DNA sequence: TATATTTGTGTAACTGATTACGTAATTTAT
DNA sequence: ATAAATTACGTAATCAGTTACACAAATATA
């Protein structure tokens, strides 16, 4: 299919479907040629029953990977043709025990030849290919079980978006953004406190001039995230990670992560032995980000903020 | 899927279907996440239209490998959402020209990002596999186009059946079969002639004792085919292939082919320079077999048989 | 022991494709 | 110029699966 060369691999789904269709179409004809009176779609069910044991509908469904209504329907159809017998389980009234009838077993024998021939034909095709379809499917099944396609795509999206984000040093022109981004989340969850106004209205005096740093995350030259590294006057801690704020419209771009990384990098450059932070457990994504960055919870300390109910630290020496 | 390890490759169809399903299921979710308002099944249609040109329903169907009703339905759905516009062709009243609306074109741009991410995710999966699914599908598509699965299976069947056939030298116990098998086809198509009775009732005297040979094809020890190599008293020809007969219930076992091969082999051993035969053009499969064996039509010669209307020879020296 | 939860199954409705068929417009052949 | 064949396309029915839901039976829990 010329078409698929253009679209690229996004169309694996469509392409797989078409190959599947072609094969099942021929499968139907093959069953007809051998005149066994078995519908191709019955095959998986028939196959598991051919071992001889009685099985329940759900057990069959689980084994062949179909939904149970699908098996239920197939069994009904096969029953009509006299290939299977259904019987309620005596000890468990819910169970419908299914097994092959003598007529069904007869077909098992006839089917052997067909299976041999189909297998031979498929092996012959495989022998002519340099890429093994069977094994490739197996690998895909495994990998998709590890992580779904969806979450892989989301991951790819984040990675690509993150590449568009640049982290830069604070400049006076970002003053408004620094305040606005912080005010946005603070007033959403809590209310602005006096200490907030001090540092947000005067970042130069209260943060930079005292040996701190501020980073700004730009996306298309627009400041969508900010974060400060504040020098602390404390025997236990050198710096505090504070005023981390990311615009809600910039979700999924890893801005928080990139800002955190920049802050940690800067602290290391400054020879800090650790970083301290205060937050609130109501801010789940924030706490989860801090965890990912390596911060650990520590016992509470005095704080000027009402909203702080959790303290964390990152040890830079380990 | 454990199940597929048991069934062997007969179940490629089922297995492919399940992988396809898993992928398309996630595809649906992916479209949802990106919030583009495009249904996954619309993608192929959307894609070909995104080039910008107006296209007819059937042209799209052909390009993406769907049936035209499928495209017709998809276009109707997309039309309802205002993504495509339909317009009757002025010069050809049958044609329904379809193109993207401005709204549809807008989506094209939004879709770019999604395609990038999905492609990246799939490439990431591919990178982790040792067997390339994409290329494997391509190979299968190609090989199935060359020869359908059905005809490959039929071929495998013939080959397997042929392996069960053994060609043996004539023995007195096959005398009845030699006559019966020949009488069967002769009286079906023509009527038995005096010359027939001579050689069928007395094969030893009329064929073997005069330097000829008879081969019998056995299937499960049952004689289902016979053929004679008769010494000729003729300056042009050494031997005649005659009394070839295969039971109609033994179709698809290549018995004719195997007998023919044995006869030719024997003639070569005997140092014959050629083999002659007479037949009737009404016997299509026989003539086709003789052709496959290498016999060529030659001008008519005197013959004791009324039914002969074609003569052929095989040159063993070339 | 009474209640809640889980399990096994069947029915109904949906889905994304197909084939079959009908109709109208166009093209080809006589 | 007319008849026959082909082409474009829509509608209906079908197919092989699915999910959603209902209900009874069995099991777990308070």
PDB file of N, CA and C in Angstrom, chain A residues 74-169:
ATOM      1  N   UNK A  74     -20.512 -17.792  20.141  1.00  0.00           N
ATOM      2  CA  UNK A  74     -19.880 -18.841  19.333  1.00  0.00           C
ATOM      3  C   UNK A  74     -20.355 -20.219  19.791  1.00  0.00           C
ATOM      4  N   UNK A  75     -20.407 -20.395  21.113  1.00  0.00           N
ATOM      5  CA  UNK A  75     -20.854 -21.676  21.652  1.00  0.00           C
ATOM      6  C   UNK A  75     -22.294 -21.964  21.208  1.00  0.00           C
ATOM      7  N   UNK A  76     -23.116 -20.910  21.245  1.00  0.00           N
ATOM      8  CA  UNK A  76     -24.511 -21.091  20.815  1.00  0.00           C
ATOM      9  C   UNK A  76     -24.562 -21.552  19.364  1.00  0.00           C
ATOM     10  N   UNK A  77     -23.735 -20.936  18.517  1.00  0.00           N
ATOM     11  CA  UNK A  77     -23.722 -21.300  17.106  1.00  0.00           C
ATOM     12  C   UNK A  77     -23.223 -22.728  16.902  1.00  0.00           C
ATOM     13  N   UNK A  78     -22.163 -23.043  17.624  1.00  0.00           N
ATOM     14  CA  UNK A  78     -21.606 -24.397  17.488  1.00  0.00           C
ATOM     15  C   UNK A  78     -22.586 -25.432  18.026  1.00  0.00           C
ATOM     16  N   UNK A  79     -23.300 -25.043  19.069  1.00  0.00           N
ATOM     17  CA  UNK A  79     -24.302 -25.942  19.637  1.00  0.00           C
ATOM     18  C   UNK A  79     -25.389 -26.280  18.628  1.00  0.00           C
ATOM     19  N   UNK A  80     -25.803 -25.266  17.874  1.00  0.00           N
ATOM     20  CA  UNK A  80     -26.837 -25.458  16.868  1.00  0.00           C
ATOM     21  C   UNK A  80     -26.392 -26.468  15.816  1.00  0.00           C
ATOM     22  N   UNK A  81     -25.098 -26.487  15.540  1.00  0.00           N
ATOM     23  CA  UNK A  81     -24.559 -27.420  14.547  1.00  0.00           C
ATOM     24  C   UNK A  81     -24.215 -28.773  15.183  1.00  0.00           C
ATOM     25  N   UNK A  82     -24.501 -28.887  16.474  1.00  0.00           N
ATOM     26  CA  UNK A  82     -24.258 -30.173  17.138  1.00  0.00           C
ATOM     27  C   UNK A  82     -22.799 -30.475  17.424  1.00  0.00           C
ATOM     28  N   UNK A  83     -21.969 -29.438  17.469  1.00  0.00           N
ATOM     29  CA  UNK A  83     -20.541 -29.680  17.697  1.00  0.00           C
ATOM     30  C   UNK A  83     -20.177 -29.659  19.173  1.00  0.00           C
ATOM     31  N   UNK A  84     -20.949 -28.895  19.951  1.00  0.00           N
ATOM     32  CA  UNK A  84     -20.673 -28.828  21.385  1.00  0.00           C
ATOM     33  C   UNK A  84     -21.942 -29.084  22.193  1.00  0.00           C
ATOM     34  N   UNK A  85     -21.733 -29.545  23.417  1.00  0.00           N
ATOM     35  CA  UNK A  85     -22.856 -29.763  24.327  1.00  0.00           C
ATOM     36  C   UNK A  85     -22.659 -28.868  25.536  1.00  0.00           C
ATOM     37  N   UNK A  86     -23.755 -28.240  25.990  1.00  0.00           N
ATOM     38  CA  UNK A  86     -23.695 -27.393  27.174  1.00  0.00           C
ATOM     39  C   UNK A  86     -24.402 -28.107  28.319  1.00  0.00           C
ATOM     40  N   UNK A  87     -23.866 -27.919  29.505  1.00  0.00           N
ATOM     41  CA  UNK A  87     -24.485 -28.558  30.655  1.00  0.00           C
ATOM     42  C   UNK A  87     -24.224 -27.739  31.910  1.00  0.00           C
ATOM     43  N   UNK A  88     -25.287 -27.455  32.662  1.00  0.00           N
ATOM     44  CA  UNK A  88     -25.133 -26.697  33.906  1.00  0.00           C
ATOM     45  C   UNK A  88     -24.316 -27.523  34.893  1.00  0.00           C
ATOM     46  N   UNK A  89     -23.391 -26.826  35.560  1.00  0.00           N
ATOM     47  CA  UNK A  89     -22.580 -27.481  36.577  1.00  0.00           C
ATOM     48  C   UNK A  89     -23.480 -27.766  37.788  1.00  0.00           C
ATOM     49  N   UNK A  90     -23.347 -28.971  38.363  1.00  0.00           N
ATOM     50  CA  UNK A  90     -24.209 -29.322  39.499  1.00  0.00           C
ATOM     51  C   UNK A  90     -23.801 -28.593  40.771  1.00  0.00           C
ATOM     52  N   UNK A  91     -22.498 -28.449  40.990  1.00  0.00           N
ATOM     53  CA  UNK A  91     -22.051 -27.831  42.244  1.00  0.00           C
ATOM     54  C   UNK A  91     -22.075 -26.308  42.181  1.00  0.00           C
ATOM     55  N   UNK A  92     -22.048 -25.748  40.995  1.00  0.00           N
ATOM     56  CA  UNK A  92     -22.085 -24.290  40.853  1.00  0.00           C
ATOM     57  C   UNK A  92     -23.060 -23.923  39.741  1.00  0.00           C
ATOM     58  N   UNK A  93     -24.237 -23.496  40.169  1.00  0.00           N
ATOM     59  CA  UNK A  93     -25.328 -23.269  39.230  1.00  0.00           C
ATOM     60  C   UNK A  93     -25.106 -22.183  38.199  1.00  0.00           C
ATOM     61  N   UNK A  94     -24.054 -21.367  38.395  1.00  0.00           N
ATOM     62  CA  UNK A  94     -23.817 -20.309  37.409  1.00  0.00           C
ATOM     63  C   UNK A  94     -23.104 -20.843  36.182  1.00  0.00           C
ATOM     64  N   UNK A  95     -22.286 -21.836  36.415  1.00  0.00           N
ATOM     65  CA  UNK A  95     -21.394 -22.338  35.362  1.00  0.00           C
ATOM     66  C   UNK A  95     -22.131 -23.096  34.269  1.00  0.00           C
ATOM     67  N   UNK A  96     -21.742 -22.811  33.036  1.00  0.00           N
ATOM     68  CA  UNK A  96     -22.243 -23.533  31.876  1.00  0.00           C
ATOM     69  C   UNK A  96     -21.066 -24.334  31.321  1.00  0.00           C
ATOM     70  N   UNK A  97     -21.065 -25.629  31.593  1.00  0.00           N
ATOM     71  CA  UNK A  97     -19.929 -26.460  31.178  1.00  0.00           C
ATOM     72  C   UNK A  97     -20.087 -26.860  29.714  1.00  0.00           C
ATOM     73  N   UNK A  98     -19.064 -26.598  28.938  1.00  0.00           N
ATOM     74  CA  UNK A  98     -19.113 -26.857  27.501  1.00  0.00           C
ATOM     75  C   UNK A  98     -18.089 -27.917  27.131  1.00  0.00           C
ATOM     76  N   UNK A  99     -18.496 -28.825  26.255  1.00  0.00           N
ATOM     77  CA  UNK A  99     -17.540 -29.827  25.766  1.00  0.00           C
ATOM     78  C   UNK A  99     -17.911 -30.238  24.350  1.00  0.00           C
ATOM     79  N   UNK A 100     -16.963 -30.827  23.655  1.00  0.00           N
ATOM     80  CA  UNK A 100     -17.220 -31.279  22.294  1.00  0.00           C
ATOM     81  C   UNK A 100     -18.119 -32.507  22.307  1.00  0.00           C
ATOM     82  N   UNK A 101     -19.042 -32.569  21.364  1.00  0.00           N
ATOM     83  CA  UNK A 101     -19.855 -33.776  21.182  1.00  0.00           C
ATOM     84  C   UNK A 101     -19.025 -34.755  20.349  1.00  0.00           C
ATOM     85  N   UNK A 102     -19.493 -36.019  20.234  1.00  0.00           N
ATOM     86  CA  UNK A 102     -18.774 -36.962  19.368  1.00  0.00           C
ATOM     87  C   UNK A 102     -18.587 -36.390  17.960  1.00  0.00           C
ATOM     88  N   UNK A 103     -19.624 -35.726  17.458  1.00  0.00           N
ATOM     89  CA  UNK A 103     -19.515 -35.119  16.129  1.00  0.00           C
ATOM     90  C   UNK A 103     -18.397 -34.072  16.095  1.00  0.00           C
ATOM     91  N   UNK A 104     -18.306 -33.319  17.184  1.00  0.00           N
ATOM     92  CA  UNK A 104     -17.246 -32.324  17.287  1.00  0.00           C
ATOM     93  C   UNK A 104     -15.872 -32.967  17.297  1.00  0.00           C
ATOM     94  N   UNK A 105     -15.780 -34.068  18.016  1.00  0.00           N
ATOM     95  CA  UNK A 105     -14.489 -34.749  18.107  1.00  0.00           C
ATOM     96  C   UNK A 105     -14.060 -35.311  16.760  1.00  0.00           C
ATOM     97  N   UNK A 106     -15.072 -35.760  15.993  1.00  0.00           N
ATOM     98  CA  UNK A 106     -14.783 -36.272  14.654  1.00  0.00           C
ATOM     99  C   UNK A 106     -14.092 -35.195  13.816  1.00  0.00           C
ATOM    100  N   UNK A 107     -14.629 -33.982  13.943  1.00  0.00           N
ATOM    101  CA  UNK A 107     -14.074 -32.867  13.171  1.00  0.00           C
ATOM    102  C   UNK A 107     -12.634 -32.585  13.571  1.00  0.00           C
ATOM    103  N   UNK A 108     -12.356 -32.766  14.860  1.00  0.00           N
ATOM    104  CA  UNK A 108     -10.985 -32.566  15.327  1.00  0.00           C
ATOM    105  C   UNK A 108     -10.000 -33.318  14.450  1.00  0.00           C
ATOM    106  N   UNK A 109     -10.374 -34.555  14.147  1.00  0.00           N
ATOM    107  CA  UNK A 109      -9.472 -35.396  13.357  1.00  0.00           C
ATOM    108  C   UNK A 109      -9.333 -34.855  11.938  1.00  0.00           C
ATOM    109  N   UNK A 110     -10.496 -34.521  11.356  1.00  0.00           N
ATOM    110  CA  UNK A 110     -10.464 -33.994   9.984  1.00  0.00           C
ATOM    111  C   UNK A 110      -9.664 -32.703   9.913  1.00  0.00           C
ATOM    112  N   UNK A 111      -9.741 -31.936  10.990  1.00  0.00           N
ATOM    113  CA  UNK A 111      -9.103 -30.621  10.993  1.00  0.00           C
ATOM    114  C   UNK A 111      -7.575 -30.723  10.973  1.00  0.00           C
ATOM    115  N   UNK A 112      -7.083 -31.825  11.497  1.00  0.00           N
ATOM    116  CA  UNK A 112      -5.621 -32.007  11.562  1.00  0.00           C
ATOM    117  C   UNK A 112      -4.934 -31.693  10.240  1.00  0.00           C
ATOM    118  N   UNK A 113      -5.466 -32.302   9.169  1.00  0.00           N
ATOM    119  CA  UNK A 113      -4.867 -32.132   7.848  1.00  0.00           C
ATOM    120  C   UNK A 113      -4.827 -30.672   7.448  1.00  0.00           C
ATOM    121  N   UNK A 114      -5.965 -30.004   7.677  1.00  0.00           N
ATOM    122  CA  UNK A 114      -6.034 -28.602   7.296  1.00  0.00           C
ATOM    123  C   UNK A 114      -4.999 -27.784   8.059  1.00  0.00           C
ATOM    124  N   UNK A 115      -4.891 -28.045   9.352  1.00  0.00           N
ATOM    125  CA  UNK A 115      -3.933 -27.303  10.163  1.00  0.00           C
ATOM    126  C   UNK A 115      -2.519 -27.504   9.639  1.00  0.00           C
ATOM    127  N   UNK A 116      -2.210 -28.751   9.294  1.00  0.00           N
ATOM    128  CA  UNK A 116      -0.892 -29.052   8.743  1.00  0.00           C
ATOM    129  C   UNK A 116      -0.623 -28.215   7.499  1.00  0.00           C
ATOM    130  N   UNK A 117      -1.601 -28.188   6.604  1.00  0.00           N
ATOM    131  CA  UNK A 117      -1.408 -27.492   5.337  1.00  0.00           C
ATOM    132  C   UNK A 117      -1.286 -25.987   5.532  1.00  0.00           C
ATOM    133  N   UNK A 118      -2.163 -25.442   6.393  1.00  0.00           N
ATOM    134  CA  UNK A 118      -2.110 -23.996   6.630  1.00  0.00           C
ATOM    135  C   UNK A 118      -0.778 -23.633   7.278  1.00  0.00           C
ATOM    136  N   UNK A 119      -0.397 -24.419   8.254  1.00  0.00           N
ATOM    137  CA  UNK A 119       0.883 -24.149   8.902  1.00  0.00           C
ATOM    138  C   UNK A 119       2.021 -24.201   7.893  1.00  0.00           C
ATOM    139  N   UNK A 120       1.984 -25.195   7.021  1.00  0.00           N
ATOM    140  CA  UNK A 120       3.035 -25.330   6.012  1.00  0.00           C
ATOM    141  C   UNK A 120       3.061 -24.097   5.118  1.00  0.00           C
ATOM    142  N   UNK A 121       1.872 -23.653   4.705  1.00  0.00           N
ATOM    143  CA  UNK A 121       1.807 -22.488   3.817  1.00  0.00           C
ATOM    144  C   UNK A 121       2.363 -21.250   4.514  1.00  0.00           C
ATOM    145  N   UNK A 122       1.988 -21.076   5.784  1.00  0.00           N
ATOM    146  CA  UNK A 122       2.448 -19.894   6.509  1.00  0.00           C
ATOM    147  C   UNK A 122       3.948 -19.958   6.760  1.00  0.00           C
ATOM    148  N   UNK A 123       4.419 -21.149   7.072  1.00  0.00           N
ATOM    149  CA  UNK A 123       5.861 -21.312   7.265  1.00  0.00           C
ATOM    150  C   UNK A 123       6.592 -20.987   5.969  1.00  0.00           C
ATOM    151  N   UNK A 124       5.983 -21.395   4.850  1.00  0.00           N
ATOM    152  CA  UNK A 124       6.604 -21.122   3.556  1.00  0.00           C
ATOM    153  C   UNK A 124       6.698 -19.624   3.314  1.00  0.00           C
ATOM    154  N   UNK A 125       5.640 -18.906   3.682  1.00  0.00           N
ATOM    155  CA  UNK A 125       5.685 -17.444   3.539  1.00  0.00           C
ATOM    156  C   UNK A 125       6.774 -16.878   4.454  1.00  0.00           C
ATOM    157  N   UNK A 126       6.743 -17.321   5.705  1.00  0.00           N
ATOM    158  CA  UNK A 126       7.726 -16.814   6.671  1.00  0.00           C
ATOM    159  C   UNK A 126       9.148 -17.038   6.175  1.00  0.00           C
ATOM    160  N   UNK A 127       9.353 -18.183   5.539  1.00  0.00           N
ATOM    161  CA  UNK A 127      10.692 -18.514   5.066  1.00  0.00           C
ATOM    162  C   UNK A 127      11.162 -17.515   4.009  1.00  0.00           C
ATOM    163  N   UNK A 128      10.186 -16.893   3.331  1.00  0.00           N
ATOM    164  CA  UNK A 128      10.553 -15.949   2.272  1.00  0.00           C
ATOM    165  C   UNK A 128      10.739 -14.532   2.791  1.00  0.00           C
ATOM    166  N   UNK A 129      10.403 -14.298   4.062  1.00  0.00           N
ATOM    167  CA  UNK A 129      10.529 -12.944   4.594  1.00  0.00           C
ATOM    168  C   UNK A 129      11.841 -12.807   5.355  1.00  0.00           C
ATOM    169  N   UNK A 130      12.316 -11.580   5.410  1.00  0.00           N
ATOM    170  CA  UNK A 130      13.521 -11.362   6.210  1.00  0.00           C
ATOM    171  C   UNK A 130      13.145 -10.851   7.595  1.00  0.00           C
ATOM    172  N   UNK A 131      11.900 -10.355   7.719  1.00  0.00           N
ATOM    173  CA  UNK A 131      11.447  -9.881   9.027  1.00  0.00           C
ATOM    174  C   UNK A 131      10.333 -10.802   9.501  1.00  0.00           C
ATOM    175  N   UNK A 132      10.493 -11.358  10.675  1.00  0.00           N
ATOM    176  CA  UNK A 132       9.565 -12.372  11.162  1.00  0.00           C
ATOM    177  C   UNK A 132       8.316 -11.734  11.766  1.00  0.00           C
ATOM    178  N   UNK A 133       7.192 -11.837  11.047  1.00  0.00           N
ATOM    179  CA  UNK A 133       5.940 -11.224  11.497  1.00  0.00           C
ATOM    180  C   UNK A 133       5.509 -11.776  12.845  1.00  0.00           C
ATOM    181  N   UNK A 134       5.538 -13.093  12.960  1.00  0.00           N
ATOM    182  CA  UNK A 134       5.097 -13.769  14.173  1.00  0.00           C
ATOM    183  C   UNK A 134       5.851 -13.252  15.402  1.00  0.00           C
ATOM    184  N   UNK A 135       7.148 -13.211  15.284  1.00  0.00           N
ATOM    185  CA  UNK A 135       7.953 -12.759  16.419  1.00  0.00           C
ATOM    186  C   UNK A 135       7.770 -11.263  16.661  1.00  0.00           C
ATOM    187  N   UNK A 136       7.589 -10.522  15.583  1.00  0.00           N
ATOM    188  CA  UNK A 136       7.384  -9.084  15.726  1.00  0.00           C
ATOM    189  C   UNK A 136       6.102  -8.815  16.504  1.00  0.00           C
ATOM    190  N   UNK A 137       5.049  -9.580  16.194  1.00  0.00           N
ATOM    191  CA  UNK A 137       3.785  -9.416  16.914  1.00  0.00           C
ATOM    192  C   UNK A 137       4.009  -9.706  18.392  1.00  0.00           C
ATOM    193  N   UNK A 138       4.718 -10.786  18.639  1.00  0.00           N
ATOM    194  CA  UNK A 138       4.992 -11.200  20.005  1.00  0.00           C
ATOM    195  C   UNK A 138       5.681 -10.071  20.778  1.00  0.00           C
ATOM    196  N   UNK A 139       6.660  -9.469  20.143  1.00  0.00           N
ATOM    197  CA  UNK A 139       7.385  -8.382  20.800  1.00  0.00           C
ATOM    198  C   UNK A 139       6.469  -7.192  21.077  1.00  0.00           C
ATOM    199  N   UNK A 140       5.642  -6.879  20.110  1.00  0.00           N
ATOM    200  CA  UNK A 140       4.716  -5.752  20.310  1.00  0.00           C
ATOM    201  C   UNK A 140       3.745  -6.050  21.439  1.00  0.00           C
ATOM    202  N   UNK A 141       3.225  -7.248  21.457  1.00  0.00           N
ATOM    203  CA  UNK A 141       2.305  -7.625  22.535  1.00  0.00           C
ATOM    204  C   UNK A 141       2.976  -7.399  23.883  1.00  0.00           C
ATOM    205  N   UNK A 142       4.211  -7.844  23.966  1.00  0.00           N
ATOM    206  CA  UNK A 142       4.945  -7.721  25.224  1.00  0.00           C
ATOM    207  C   UNK A 142       5.159  -6.254  25.596  1.00  0.00           C
ATOM    208  N   UNK A 143       5.656  -5.485  24.642  1.00  0.00           N
ATOM    209  CA  UNK A 143       5.975  -4.088  24.931  1.00  0.00           C
ATOM    210  C   UNK A 143       4.726  -3.273  25.264  1.00  0.00           C
ATOM    211  N   UNK A 144       3.625  -3.584  24.584  1.00  0.00           N
ATOM    212  CA  UNK A 144       2.399  -2.833  24.871  1.00  0.00           C
ATOM    213  C   UNK A 144       1.833  -3.221  26.227  1.00  0.00           C
ATOM    214  N   UNK A 145       2.157  -4.427  26.661  1.00  0.00           N
ATOM    215  CA  UNK A 145       1.699  -4.834  27.984  1.00  0.00           C
ATOM    216  C   UNK A 145       2.498  -4.084  29.056  1.00  0.00           C
ATOM    217  N   UNK A 146       3.778  -3.883  28.774  1.00  0.00           N
ATOM    218  CA  UNK A 146       4.635  -3.138  29.699  1.00  0.00           C
ATOM    219  C   UNK A 146       4.127  -1.710  29.851  1.00  0.00           C
ATOM    220  N   UNK A 147       3.867  -1.072  28.713  1.00  0.00           N
ATOM    221  CA  UNK A 147       3.397   0.314  28.748  1.00  0.00           C
ATOM    222  C   UNK A 147       2.506   0.528  27.539  1.00  0.00           C
ATOM    223  N   UNK A 148       1.330   1.055  27.789  1.00  0.00           N
ATOM    224  CA  UNK A 148       0.375   1.205  26.696  1.00  0.00           C
ATOM    225  C   UNK A 148       0.859   2.235  25.685  1.00  0.00           C
ATOM    226  N   UNK A 149       0.333   2.110  24.498  1.00  0.00           N
ATOM    227  CA  UNK A 149       0.681   3.052  23.437  1.00  0.00           C
ATOM    228  C   UNK A 149       0.316   4.469  23.875  1.00  0.00           C
ATOM    229  N   UNK A 150      -0.854   4.577  24.519  1.00  0.00           N
ATOM    230  CA  UNK A 150      -1.314   5.888  24.972  1.00  0.00           C
ATOM    231  C   UNK A 150      -0.275   6.569  25.848  1.00  0.00           C
ATOM    232  N   UNK A 151       0.196   5.839  26.868  1.00  0.00           N
ATOM    233  CA  UNK A 151       1.094   6.506  27.802  1.00  0.00           C
ATOM    234  C   UNK A 151       2.443   6.770  27.137  1.00  0.00           C
ATOM    235  N   UNK A 152       2.788   5.970  26.143  1.00  0.00           N
ATOM    236  CA  UNK A 152       4.018   6.245  25.395  1.00  0.00           C
ATOM    237  C   UNK A 152       3.880   7.524  24.575  1.00  0.00           C
ATOM    238  N   UNK A 153       2.699   7.710  24.027  1.00  0.00           N
ATOM    239  CA  UNK A 153       2.474   8.909  23.219  1.00  0.00           C
ATOM    240  C   UNK A 153       2.505  10.145  24.114  1.00  0.00           C
ATOM    241  N   UNK A 154       1.848  10.026  25.271  1.00  0.00           N
ATOM    242  CA  UNK A 154       1.841  11.148  26.207  1.00  0.00           C
ATOM    243  C   UNK A 154       3.275  11.501  26.604  1.00  0.00           C
ATOM    244  N   UNK A 155       4.061  10.481  26.786  1.00  0.00           N
ATOM    245  CA  UNK A 155       5.461  10.683  27.150  1.00  0.00           C
ATOM    246  C   UNK A 155       6.217  11.415  26.035  1.00  0.00           C
ATOM    247  N   UNK A 156       5.990  10.945  24.816  1.00  0.00           N
ATOM    248  CA  UNK A 156       6.651  11.571  23.672  1.00  0.00           C
ATOM    249  C   UNK A 156       6.236  13.040  23.577  1.00  0.00           C
ATOM    250  N   UNK A 157       4.953  13.281  23.864  1.00  0.00           N
ATOM    251  CA  UNK A 157       4.432  14.644  23.816  1.00  0.00           C
ATOM    252  C   UNK A 157       5.159  15.542  24.821  1.00  0.00           C
ATOM    253  N   UNK A 158       5.253  15.038  26.037  1.00  0.00           N
ATOM    254  CA  UNK A 158       5.925  15.804  27.087  1.00  0.00           C
ATOM    255  C   UNK A 158       7.362  16.123  26.706  1.00  0.00           C
ATOM    256  N   UNK A 159       8.012  15.128  26.187  1.00  0.00           N
ATOM    257  CA  UNK A 159       9.416  15.288  25.832  1.00  0.00           C
ATOM    258  C   UNK A 159       9.573  16.375  24.762  1.00  0.00           C
ATOM    259  N   UNK A 160       8.687  16.321  23.787  1.00  0.00           N
ATOM    260  CA  UNK A 160       8.771  17.279  22.697  1.00  0.00           C
ATOM    261  C   UNK A 160       8.461  18.691  23.192  1.00  0.00           C
ATOM    262  N   UNK A 161       7.449  18.779  24.063  1.00  0.00           N
ATOM    263  CA  UNK A 161       7.074  20.079  24.608  1.00  0.00           C
ATOM    264  C   UNK A 161       8.200  20.633  25.477  1.00  0.00           C
ATOM    265  N   UNK A 162       8.790  19.727  26.273  1.00  0.00           N
ATOM    266  CA  UNK A 162       9.867  20.156  27.174  1.00  0.00           C
ATOM    267  C   UNK A 162      11.017  20.743  26.364  1.00  0.00           C
ATOM    268  N   UNK A 163      11.213  20.200  25.154  1.00  0.00           N
ATOM    269  CA  UNK A 163      12.320  20.684  24.328  1.00  0.00           C
ATOM    270  C   UNK A 163      12.089  22.117  23.881  1.00  0.00           C
ATOM    271  N   UNK A 164      10.830  22.544  23.904  1.00  0.00           N
ATOM    272  CA  UNK A 164      10.512  23.904  23.456  1.00  0.00           C
ATOM    273  C   UNK A 164      10.631  24.908  24.597  1.00  0.00           C
ATOM    274  N   UNK A 165      10.852  24.381  25.809  1.00  0.00           N
ATOM    275  CA  UNK A 165      10.924  25.263  26.973  1.00  0.00           C
ATOM    276  C   UNK A 165      12.386  25.630  27.221  1.00  0.00           C
ATOM    277  N   UNK A 166      12.635  26.914  27.449  1.00  0.00           N
ATOM    278  CA  UNK A 166      13.994  27.305  27.841  1.00  0.00           C
ATOM    279  C   UNK A 166      13.946  27.954  29.211  1.00  0.00           C
ATOM    280  N   UNK A 167      14.938  27.672  29.997  1.00  0.00           N
ATOM    281  CA  UNK A 167      15.018  28.230  31.343  1.00  0.00           C
ATOM    282  C   UNK A 167      16.053  29.353  31.316  1.00  0.00           C
ATOM    283  N   UNK A 168      15.631  30.540  31.709  1.00  0.00           N
ATOM    284  CA  UNK A 168      16.563  31.684  31.682  1.00  0.00           C
ATOM    285  C   UNK A 168      16.631  32.354  33.056  1.00  0.00           C
ATOM    286  N   UNK A 169      17.657  33.159  33.225  1.00  0.00           N
ATOM    287  CA  UNK A 169      17.807  33.908  34.476  1.00  0.00           C
ATOM    288  C   UNK A 169      16.789  35.042  34.532  1.00  0.00           C
TER     289      UNK A 169
END
